[in-house]
GROMACS .gro file of C-alpha atoms in nm:
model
   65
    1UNK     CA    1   0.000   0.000   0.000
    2UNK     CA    2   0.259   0.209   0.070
    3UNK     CA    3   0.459   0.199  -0.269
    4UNK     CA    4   0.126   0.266  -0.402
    5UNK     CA    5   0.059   0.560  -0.238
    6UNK     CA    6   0.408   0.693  -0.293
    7UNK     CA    7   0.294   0.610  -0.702
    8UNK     CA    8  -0.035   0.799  -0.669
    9UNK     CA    9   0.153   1.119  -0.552
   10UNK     CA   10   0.421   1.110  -0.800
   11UNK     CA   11   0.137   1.041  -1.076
   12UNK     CA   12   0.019   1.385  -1.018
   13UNK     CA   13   0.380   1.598  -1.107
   14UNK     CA   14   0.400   1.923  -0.975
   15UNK     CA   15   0.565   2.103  -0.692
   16UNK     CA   16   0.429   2.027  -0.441
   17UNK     CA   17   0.586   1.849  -0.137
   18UNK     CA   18   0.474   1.533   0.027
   19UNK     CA   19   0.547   1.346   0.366
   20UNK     CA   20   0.372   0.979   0.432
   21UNK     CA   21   0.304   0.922   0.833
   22UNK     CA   22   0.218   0.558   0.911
   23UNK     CA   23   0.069   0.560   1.262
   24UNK     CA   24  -0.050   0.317   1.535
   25UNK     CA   25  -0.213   0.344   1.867
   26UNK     CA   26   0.139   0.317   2.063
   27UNK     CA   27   0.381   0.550   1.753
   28UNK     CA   28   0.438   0.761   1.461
   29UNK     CA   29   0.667   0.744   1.151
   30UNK     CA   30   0.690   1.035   0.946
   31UNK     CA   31   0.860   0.944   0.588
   32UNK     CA   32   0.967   1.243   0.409
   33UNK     CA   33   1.020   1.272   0.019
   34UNK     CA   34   1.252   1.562  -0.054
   35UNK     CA   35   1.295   1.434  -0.386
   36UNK     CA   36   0.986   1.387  -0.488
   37UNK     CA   37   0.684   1.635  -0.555
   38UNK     CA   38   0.317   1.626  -0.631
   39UNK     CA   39   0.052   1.846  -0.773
   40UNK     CA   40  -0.228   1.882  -0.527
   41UNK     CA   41  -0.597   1.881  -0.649
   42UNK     CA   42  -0.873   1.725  -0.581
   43UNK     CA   43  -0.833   1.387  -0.786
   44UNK     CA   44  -0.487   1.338  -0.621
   45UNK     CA   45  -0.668   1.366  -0.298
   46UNK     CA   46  -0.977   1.142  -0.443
   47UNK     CA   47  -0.740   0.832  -0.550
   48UNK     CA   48  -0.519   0.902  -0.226
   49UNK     CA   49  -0.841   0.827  -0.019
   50UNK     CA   50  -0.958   0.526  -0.245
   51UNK     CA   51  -0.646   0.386  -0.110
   52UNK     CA   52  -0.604   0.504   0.287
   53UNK     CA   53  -1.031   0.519   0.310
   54UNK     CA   54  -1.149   0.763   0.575
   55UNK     CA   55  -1.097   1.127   0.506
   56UNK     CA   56  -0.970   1.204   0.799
   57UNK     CA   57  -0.628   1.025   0.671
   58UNK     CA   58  -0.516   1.250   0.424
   59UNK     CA   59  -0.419   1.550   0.529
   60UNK     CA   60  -0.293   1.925   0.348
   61UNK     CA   61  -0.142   2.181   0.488
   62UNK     CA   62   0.124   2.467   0.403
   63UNK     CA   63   0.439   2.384   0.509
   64UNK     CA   64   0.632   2.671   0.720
   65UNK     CA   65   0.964   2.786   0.486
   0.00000   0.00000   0.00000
């Protein structure tokens, strides 16, 4: 699931950054991509969640500079 996440986001090019967190109930891992970007939009965000289900799993935000 993960590699095709990471193939979603690179499907949409762009330059946008992207950072994959795989979480439990007891931890956290945060991957980070720095050499790969995305395009956000909404059918990036449609095919992420047809993946990861619930909404509430894919999150956007601005990242500070």
């Amino acid at each position: 699931r993960l590699r095709r996440l990471h193939g979603i986001l690179r499907g949409y090019p762009g330059n946008d950054r992207f950072s994959i967190v795989i979480e439990d109930h007891k931890q956290s891992f945060k991957m980070e991509f720095p050499n790969d970007t995305t395009s956000y939009c909404e059918d990036l965000v449609k095919d992420l969640l047809a993946v990861v289900g619930e909404e509430r799993n894919v999150e956007v935000y601005d990242r500070p500079e």
